[in-house]
PDB file of C-alpha atoms in Angstrom:
ATOM      1  CA  THR A   1     -35.616  70.529 155.289  1.00 73.00           C
ATOM      2  CA  GLY A   2     -37.403  68.065 153.085  1.00 88.00           C
ATOM      3  CA  ALA A   3     -34.269  65.919 152.850  1.00 94.00           C
ATOM      4  CA  GLN A   4     -34.018  65.653 156.634  1.00 96.00           C
ATOM      5  CA  GLN A   5     -37.676  64.682 156.996  1.00 95.00           C
ATOM      6  CA  GLU A   6     -37.378  62.141 154.178  1.00 95.00           C
ATOM      7  CA  LEU A   7     -34.331  60.679 155.889  1.00 95.00           C
ATOM      8  CA  ALA A   8     -36.194  60.523 159.198  1.00 95.00           C
ATOM      9  CA  ASP A   9     -39.040  58.648 157.513  1.00 94.00           C
ATOM     10  CA  ALA A  10     -36.635  56.188 155.861  1.00 93.00           C
ATOM     11  CA  LEU A  11     -34.839  55.497 159.146  1.00 94.00           C
ATOM     12  CA  GLY A  12     -37.972  55.347 161.277  1.00 94.00           C
ATOM     13  CA  LEU A  13     -37.107  58.415 163.368  1.00 95.00           C
ATOM     14  CA  THR A  14     -39.823  60.303 165.223  1.00 94.00           C
ATOM     15  CA  LYS A  15     -38.538  63.696 164.065  1.00 94.00           C
ATOM     16  CA  ALA A  16     -36.225  65.169 161.444  1.00 96.00           C
ATOM     17  CA  PRO A  17     -32.593  65.226 162.661  1.00 97.00           C
ATOM     18  CA  ARG A  18     -31.094  68.715 162.932  1.00 96.00           C
ATOM     19  CA  ARG A  19     -27.509  67.813 163.888  1.00 97.00           C
ATOM     20  CA  ILE A  20     -26.060  64.933 161.867  1.00 97.00           C
ATOM     21  CA  GLU A  21     -22.465  63.771 162.381  1.00 97.00           C
ATOM     22  CA  GLY A  22     -20.478  61.706 159.886  1.00 95.00           C
ATOM     23  CA  PHE A  23     -17.476  59.519 160.770  1.00 94.00           C
ATOM     24  CA  ASP A  24     -14.741  58.137 158.519  1.00 89.00           C
ATOM     25  CA  ILE A  25     -11.355  56.394 158.931  1.00 85.00           C
ATOM     26  CA  SER A  26      -8.268  57.009 156.793  1.00 79.00           C
ATOM     27  CA  ASN A  27      -4.961  55.124 156.827  1.00 64.00           C
ATOM     28  CA  THR A  28      -2.168  53.981 154.531  1.00 53.00           C
ATOM     29  CA  GLN A  29      -1.314  50.320 155.147  1.00 46.00           C
ATOM     30  CA  GLY A  30      -2.058  50.857 158.822  1.00 49.00           C
ATOM     31  CA  LEU A  31       0.264  53.844 159.189  1.00 54.00           C
ATOM     32  CA  LEU A  32      -0.897  57.145 160.689  1.00 60.00           C
ATOM     33  CA  SER A  33      -4.509  56.053 161.060  1.00 72.00           C
ATOM     34  CA  VAL A  34      -6.800  59.036 161.585  1.00 77.00           C
ATOM     35  CA  ALA A  35     -10.537  59.575 161.779  1.00 84.00           C
ATOM     36  CA  SER A  36     -12.782  62.472 160.946  1.00 87.00           C
ATOM     37  CA  MET A  37     -16.028  63.723 162.405  1.00 92.00           C
ATOM     38  CA  VAL A  38     -17.973  66.223 160.315  1.00 94.00           C
ATOM     39  CA  VAL A  39     -21.136  68.007 161.419  1.00 95.00           C
ATOM     40  CA  PHE A  40     -24.127  69.138 159.367  1.00 96.00           C
ATOM     41  CA  ILE A  41     -26.748  71.306 161.061  1.00 96.00           C
ATOM     42  CA  ASP A  42     -30.029  71.717 159.181  1.00 95.00           C
ATOM     43  CA  GLY A  43     -28.338  70.250 156.121  1.00 94.00           C
ATOM     44  CA  ILE A  44     -25.437  72.752 156.130  1.00 94.00           C
ATOM     45  CA  PRO A  45     -21.794  71.940 157.023  1.00 94.00           C
ATOM     46  CA  ALA A  46     -20.838  73.398 160.428  1.00 95.00           C
ATOM     47  CA  LYS A  47     -17.077  73.402 159.843  1.00 91.00           C
ATOM     48  CA  LYS A  48     -16.148  74.881 163.215  1.00 92.00           C
ATOM     49  CA  GLU A  49     -17.632  71.729 164.761  1.00 92.00           C
ATOM     50  CA  TYR A  50     -15.470  69.337 162.715  1.00 91.00           C
ATOM     51  CA  ARG A  51     -12.982  67.174 164.616  1.00 89.00           C
ATOM     52  CA  HIS A  52      -9.967  64.988 163.812  1.00 84.00           C
ATOM     53  CA  PHE A  53      -8.892  61.987 165.870  1.00 85.00           C
ATOM     54  CA  ARG A  54      -5.548  60.210 165.931  1.00 80.00           C
ATOM     55  CA  ILE A  55      -6.040  56.480 166.462  1.00 79.00           C
ATOM     56  CA  LYS A  56      -4.367  55.578 169.765  1.00 80.00           C
ATOM     57  CA  THR A  57      -5.222  51.979 170.656  1.00 80.00           C
ATOM     58  CA  VAL A  58      -5.292  50.108 167.332  1.00 74.00           C
ATOM     59  CA  ALA A  59      -2.235  48.577 165.655  1.00 65.00           C
ATOM     60  CA  GLY A  60      -2.339  48.186 161.881  1.00 63.00           C
ATOM     61  CA  ALA A  61      -5.099  48.848 159.384  1.00 65.00           C
ATOM     62  CA  ASP A  62      -8.159  47.731 161.355  1.00 76.00           C
ATOM     63  CA  ASP A  63     -10.940  50.089 160.338  1.00 82.00           C
ATOM     64  CA  PHE A  64     -13.525  48.316 162.510  1.00 89.00           C
ATOM     65  CA  ALA A  65     -11.495  48.667 165.707  1.00 89.00           C
ATOM     66  CA  SER A  66     -10.475  52.210 164.751  1.00 88.00           C
ATOM     67  CA  MET A  67     -14.101  53.240 164.281  1.00 92.00           C
ATOM     68  CA  ASN A  68     -14.957  51.621 167.614  1.00 93.00           C
ATOM     69  CA  GLU A  69     -12.250  53.659 169.361  1.00 93.00           C
ATOM     70  CA  VAL A  70     -13.191  56.970 167.771  1.00 92.00           C
ATOM     71  CA  VAL A  71     -16.942  56.712 168.264  1.00 95.00           C
ATOM     72  CA  GLY A  72     -16.380  55.624 171.864  1.00 95.00           C
ATOM     73  CA  ARG A  73     -14.157  58.644 172.516  1.00 94.00           C
ATOM     74  CA  ARG A  74     -16.601  61.026 170.873  1.00 95.00           C
ATOM     75  CA  PHE A  75     -19.616  59.892 172.893  1.00 96.00           C
ATOM     76  CA  ALA A  76     -17.642  59.581 176.114  1.00 95.00           C
ATOM     77  CA  ARG A  77     -16.890  63.281 175.764  1.00 93.00           C
ATOM     78  CA  ALA A  78     -20.548  64.068 175.111  1.00 93.00           C
ATOM     79  CA  MET A  79     -21.427  62.249 178.337  1.00 94.00           C
ATOM     80  CA  ALA A  80     -18.792  64.056 180.425  1.00 92.00           C
ATOM     81  CA  GLU A  81     -20.295  67.024 182.262  1.00 85.00           C
ATOM     82  CA  ASP A  82     -17.316  69.284 181.627  1.00 86.00           C
ATOM     83  CA  GLU A  83     -17.339  68.495 177.874  1.00 89.00           C
ATOM     84  CA  GLN A  84     -21.045  68.643 177.022  1.00 85.00           C
ATOM     85  CA  GLU A  85     -20.970  72.204 175.707  1.00 87.00           C
ATOM     86  CA  ARG A  86     -18.039  71.476 173.384  1.00 88.00           C
ATOM     87  CA  TRP A  87     -19.377  68.054 172.373  1.00 93.00           C
ATOM     88  CA  PRO A  88     -23.189  68.344 172.087  1.00 93.00           C
ATOM     89  CA  MET A  89     -25.079  65.149 171.408  1.00 95.00           C
ATOM     90  CA  PRO A  90     -26.045  64.651 167.734  1.00 96.00           C
ATOM     91  CA  ASP A  91     -29.551  63.757 166.584  1.00 97.00           C
ATOM     92  CA  LEU A  92     -28.135  61.191 164.150  1.00 97.00           C
ATOM     93  CA  ALA A  93     -24.754  59.599 163.389  1.00 97.00           C
ATOM     94  CA  LEU A  94     -23.628  58.401 159.950  1.00 96.00           C
ATOM     95  CA  ILE A  95     -20.914  55.743 159.783  1.00 95.00           C
ATOM     96  CA  ASP A  96     -19.025  55.314 156.527  1.00 90.00           C
ATOM     97  CA  GLY A  97     -19.404  51.582 155.935  1.00 90.00           C
ATOM     98  CA  GLY A  98     -21.747  48.615 156.044  1.00 91.00           C
ATOM     99  CA  PRO A  99     -23.225  46.435 158.803  1.00 93.00           C
ATOM    100  CA  GLU A 100     -19.939  45.408 160.469  1.00 93.00           C
ATOM    101  CA  GLN A 101     -18.564  48.940 160.620  1.00 92.00           C
ATOM    102  CA  LEU A 102     -21.912  50.065 162.021  1.00 95.00           C
ATOM    103  CA  ARG A 103     -21.928  47.296 164.640  1.00 95.00           C
ATOM    104  CA  PHE A 104     -18.489  48.256 165.977  1.00 95.00           C
ATOM    105  CA  ALA A 105     -19.467  51.938 166.080  1.00 96.00           C
ATOM    106  CA  ARG A 106     -22.785  51.340 167.826  1.00 96.00           C
ATOM    107  CA  GLU A 107     -21.229  49.045 170.452  1.00 96.00           C
ATOM    108  CA  ALA A 108     -18.759  51.807 171.331  1.00 96.00           C
ATOM    109  CA  MET A 109     -21.502  54.423 171.598  1.00 97.00           C
ATOM    110  CA  LEU A 110     -23.628  52.245 173.880  1.00 97.00           C
ATOM    111  CA  ALA A 111     -20.585  51.393 176.011  1.00 96.00           C
ATOM    112  CA  ALA A 112     -20.008  55.141 176.487  1.00 96.00           C
ATOM    113  CA  GLY A 113     -23.551  55.439 177.875  1.00 95.00           C
ATOM    114  CA  ALA A 114     -25.156  57.169 174.881  1.00 96.00           C
ATOM    115  CA  ASP A 115     -27.935  55.942 172.597  1.00 95.00           C
ATOM    116  CA  VAL A 116     -28.277  58.055 169.458  1.00 96.00           C
ATOM    117  CA  PRO A 117     -29.845  56.865 166.179  1.00 97.00           C
ATOM    118  CA  MET A 118     -27.034  55.606 163.954  1.00 97.00           C
ATOM    119  CA  PHE A 119     -26.795  54.139 160.466  1.00 96.00           C
ATOM    120  CA  GLY A 120     -24.142  53.070 157.964  1.00 95.00           C
ATOM    121  CA  LEU A 121     -23.802  54.008 154.314  1.00 92.00           C
ATOM    122  CA  ALA A 122     -22.145  51.270 152.243  1.00 89.00           C
ATOM    123  CA  GLU A 123     -20.416  52.996 149.346  1.00 76.00           C
ATOM    124  CA  ARG A 124     -20.536  50.348 146.616  1.00 74.00           C
ATOM    125  CA  LEU A 125     -24.311  50.367 146.167  1.00 83.00           C
ATOM    126  CA  GLU A 126     -25.082  53.391 148.389  1.00 89.00           C
ATOM    127  CA  GLU A 127     -27.106  51.171 150.723  1.00 92.00           C
ATOM    128  CA  ILE A 128     -28.283  52.423 154.118  1.00 95.00           C
ATOM    129  CA  TRP A 129     -27.839  49.926 156.945  1.00 95.00           C
ATOM    130  CA  LEU A 130     -29.663  50.111 160.268  1.00 96.00           C
ATOM    131  CA  PRO A 131     -28.466  48.395 163.467  1.00 94.00           C
ATOM    132  CA  GLY A 132     -29.437  44.717 163.561  1.00 90.00           C
ATOM    133  CA  SER A 133     -31.040  44.761 160.121  1.00 91.00           C
ATOM    134  CA  LYS A 134     -30.376  41.912 157.694  1.00 90.00           C
ATOM    135  CA  THR A 135     -31.413  43.944 154.649  1.00 93.00           C
ATOM    136  CA  PRO A 136     -30.473  47.507 153.683  1.00 94.00           C
ATOM    137  CA  VAL A 137     -32.681  50.495 153.000  1.00 93.00           C
ATOM    138  CA  VAL A 138     -32.262  51.558 149.378  1.00 92.00           C
ATOM    139  CA  LEU A 139     -33.320  55.117 148.589  1.00 92.00           C
ATOM    140  CA  ASP A 140     -34.128  56.350 145.114  1.00 90.00           C
ATOM    141  CA  ARG A 141     -30.922  57.680 143.566  1.00 88.00           C
ATOM    142  CA  HIS A 142     -32.654  61.028 142.953  1.00 91.00           C
ATOM    143  CA  SER A 143     -33.827  61.207 146.563  1.00 92.00           C
ATOM    144  CA  PRO A 144     -32.923  64.420 148.467  1.00 94.00           C
ATOM    145  CA  ALA A 145     -32.327  62.255 151.548  1.00 95.00           C
ATOM    146  CA  LEU A 146     -29.771  60.131 149.693  1.00 94.00           C
ATOM    147  CA  HIS A 147     -28.058  63.234 148.342  1.00 93.00           C
ATOM    148  CA  LEU A 148     -27.817  64.615 151.880  1.00 94.00           C
ATOM    149  CA  VAL A 149     -26.201  61.492 153.350  1.00 93.00           C
ATOM    150  CA  GLN A 150     -23.854  61.246 150.343  1.00 92.00           C
ATOM    151  CA  ARG A 151     -22.730  64.838 150.969  1.00 91.00           C
ATOM    152  CA  ILE A 152     -22.066  64.077 154.633  1.00 93.00           C
ATOM    153  CA  ARG A 153     -20.205  60.851 153.779  1.00 90.00           C
ATOM    154  CA  ASP A 154     -18.138  62.547 151.081  1.00 89.00           C
ATOM    155  CA  GLU A 155     -17.282  65.447 153.376  1.00 89.00           C
ATOM    156  CA  SER A 156     -16.178  63.117 156.185  1.00 88.00           C
ATOM    157  CA  HIS A 157     -14.013  61.248 153.675  1.00 82.00           C
ATOM    158  CA  ARG A 158     -12.488  64.469 152.318  1.00 84.00           C
ATOM    159  CA  PHE A 159     -11.791  65.792 155.812  1.00 83.00           C
ATOM    160  CA  ALA A 160     -10.094  62.551 156.883  1.00 72.00           C
ATOM    161  CA  ILE A 161      -7.971  62.270 153.725  1.00 72.00           C
ATOM    162  CA  THR A 162      -6.845  65.912 153.880  1.00 69.00           C
ATOM    163  CA  HIS A 163      -5.703  65.554 157.481  1.00 49.00           C
ATOM    164  CA  HIS A 164      -4.015  62.236 156.743  1.00 48.00           C
ATOM    165  CA  ARG A 165      -1.995  63.739 153.872  1.00 57.00           C
ATOM    166  CA  LYS A 166      -0.942  66.629 156.094  1.00 61.00           C
ATOM    167  CA  LEU A 167       0.272  64.258 158.806  1.00 52.00           C
ATOM    168  CA  ARG A 168       2.146  62.115 156.270  1.00 51.00           C
ATOM    169  CA  GLY A 169       3.909  65.223 154.998  1.00 50.00           C
ATOM    170  CA  LYS A 170       4.899  66.268 158.515  1.00 52.00           C
ATOM    171  CA  ALA A 171       6.167  62.789 159.354  1.00 49.00           C
ATOM    172  CA  SER A 172       8.242  62.715 156.179  1.00 50.00           C
ATOM    173  CA  ALA A 173       9.704  66.161 156.906  1.00 51.00           C
ATOM    174  CA  ARG A 174      10.616  65.182 160.454  1.00 54.00           C
ATOM    175  CA  SER A 175      12.322  61.987 159.338  1.00 54.00           C
ATOM    176  CA  ARG A 176      14.366  63.941 156.764  1.00 63.00           C
ATOM    177  CA  LEU A 177      15.523  66.360 159.446  1.00 68.00           C
ATOM    178  CA  GLU A 178      16.653  63.549 161.727  1.00 61.00           C
ATOM    179  CA  GLU A 179      18.844  62.149 158.959  1.00 65.00           C
ATOM    180  CA  VAL A 180      21.017  65.288 159.203  1.00 73.00           C
ATOM    181  CA  ALA A 181      24.085  65.022 161.452  1.00 71.00           C
ATOM    182  CA  GLY A 182      23.520  66.882 164.701  1.00 75.00           C
ATOM    183  CA  ILE A 183      19.709  67.103 164.370  1.00 79.00           C
ATOM    184  CA  GLY A 184      17.978  64.868 166.899  1.00 75.00           C
ATOM    185  CA  PRO A 185      14.395  64.899 168.212  1.00 72.00           C
ATOM    186  CA  THR A 186      15.000  67.849 170.576  1.00 79.00           C
ATOM    187  CA  ARG A 187      16.473  70.099 167.901  1.00 82.00           C
ATOM    188  CA  ARG A 188      13.845  68.946 165.396  1.00 79.00           C
ATOM    189  CA  ARG A 189      11.064  70.002 167.783  1.00 78.00           C
ATOM    190  CA  ALA A 190      12.793  73.327 168.424  1.00 85.00           C
ATOM    191  CA  LEU A 191      13.090  73.996 164.700  1.00 85.00           C
ATOM    192  CA  PHE A 192       9.403  73.340 164.077  1.00 80.00           C
ATOM    193  CA  ALA A 193       8.417  75.389 167.135  1.00 84.00           C
ATOM    194  CA  HIS A 194      10.476  78.312 165.791  1.00 88.00           C
ATOM    195  CA  PHE A 195       9.782  78.162 162.042  1.00 85.00           C
ATOM    196  CA  ARG A 196       6.391  76.365 162.071  1.00 78.00           C
ATOM    197  CA  THR A 197       6.731  74.837 158.585  1.00 78.00           C
ATOM    198  CA  MET A 198       9.273  72.783 156.641  1.00 77.00           C
ATOM    199  CA  GLN A 199       9.228  75.408 153.898  1.00 80.00           C
ATOM    200  CA  ALA A 200      10.314  78.101 156.347  1.00 86.00           C
ATOM    201  CA  ILE A 201      13.152  75.870 157.587  1.00 86.00           C
ATOM    202  CA  ARG A 202      14.302  75.314 154.002  1.00 82.00           C
ATOM    203  CA  GLU A 203      14.330  79.059 153.317  1.00 88.00           C
ATOM    204  CA  ALA A 204      16.264  79.977 156.488  1.00 90.00           C
ATOM    205  CA  THR A 205      19.901  81.070 156.363  1.00 91.00           C
ATOM    206  CA  PRO A 206      22.578  79.261 158.417  1.00 90.00           C
ATOM    207  CA  GLU A 207      22.571  82.196 160.829  1.00 91.00           C
ATOM    208  CA  GLU A 208      18.789  81.999 161.279  1.00 92.00           C
ATOM    209  CA  LEU A 209      18.999  78.250 161.861  1.00 92.00           C
ATOM    210  CA  ALA A 210      21.801  78.698 164.401  1.00 91.00           C
ATOM    211  CA  ALA A 211      19.686  81.254 166.291  1.00 92.00           C
ATOM    212  CA  VAL A 212      17.114  78.569 167.206  1.00 90.00           C
ATOM    213  CA  LYS A 213      17.266  77.541 170.844  1.00 87.00           C
ATOM    214  CA  GLY A 214      19.568  74.529 171.294  1.00 87.00           C
ATOM    215  CA  MET A 215      21.109  74.714 167.802  1.00 89.00           C
ATOM    216  CA  SER A 216      24.858  74.994 167.215  1.00 88.00           C
ATOM    217  CA  ALA A 217      26.583  76.697 164.294  1.00 88.00           C
ATOM    218  CA  ALA A 218      27.853  73.323 163.035  1.00 85.00           C
ATOM    219  CA  ALA A 219      24.411  71.692 163.177  1.00 85.00           C
ATOM    220  CA  ALA A 220      22.885  74.720 161.458  1.00 88.00           C
ATOM    221  CA  GLN A 221      25.424  74.526 158.637  1.00 87.00           C
ATOM    222  CA  ASN A 222      24.891  70.768 158.264  1.00 84.00           C
ATOM    223  CA  LEU A 223      21.137  71.291 158.021  1.00 85.00           C
ATOM    224  CA  TYR A 224      21.457  74.184 155.594  1.00 86.00           C
ATOM    225  CA  THR A 225      23.724  72.126 153.316  1.00 85.00           C
ATOM    226  CA  ALA A 226      21.526  68.997 153.521  1.00 81.00           C
ATOM    227  CA  LEU A 227      18.394  70.945 152.594  1.00 79.00           C
ATOM    228  CA  ARG A 228      20.140  72.488 149.595  1.00 75.00           C
ATOM    229  CA  GLN A 229      20.975  68.957 148.394  1.00 67.00           C
ATOM    230  CA  THR A 230      17.426  67.590 148.800  1.00 50.00           C
ATOM    231  CA  THR A 231      15.465  70.610 147.554  1.00 45.00           C
ATOM    232  CA  PRO A 232      14.764  70.369 143.805  1.00 44.00           C
ATOM    233  CA  GLN A 233      16.348  73.189 141.866  1.00 42.00           C
ATOM    234  CA  LYS A 234      14.255  75.192 139.431  1.00 42.00           C
ATOM    235  CA  PRO A 235      15.350  74.704 135.806  1.00 38.00           C
ATOM    236  CA  PRO A 236      16.890  77.771 134.172  1.00 39.00           C
ATOM    237  CA  SER A 237      14.394  79.844 132.221  1.00 36.00           C
ATOM    238  CA  ALA A 238      14.657  79.697 128.471  1.00 32.00           C
TER     239      ALA A 238
END
């Protein structure tokens, strides 16, 4: 498309990028840090190609180190022979952030043995940063190329935030279950394996709860009673 060619010209690429991947980090005060990878092919979101990453090696809210870990893992998979079909190499990578975020991401990619064009998009002024550059590339705010990279950045942000909220909800539900007498990690896992969602657990009868592998009648009754106490009751209709 014209946007892809305009972006190629702005970044100094020899050809318009077909597959562009965007990366973003999401955390709440360093808890449950996650990252997203979104994929646009010919300017269109390829949602089946999207990926989430749980941060494994970084303690606390360190977005630079988190981005380094995630980008390294992504490109390591692209370089692995048994993963190349599932993790094809992109033509261009977009990092949500400025020069420092970009530097950490690029170092990880190079360490994995890959060398793909990569740039950062700093949100405050929508500046494009290239590796090693001391000054940003500023596209016209009506530019199709800028609109394309903004869409990719916004989609990577949305995808990361949505997954992060889902994980926070699951963590909260699990901690509530473990506060119930007789419900430890093993029974908690069995309950989620059986019912799949917290809502389904809330709606189960004591008999249905007791039927879960490893549950006792007493633990089932305790859980049933505890969930009745913590579930908000609907107000009576007028």
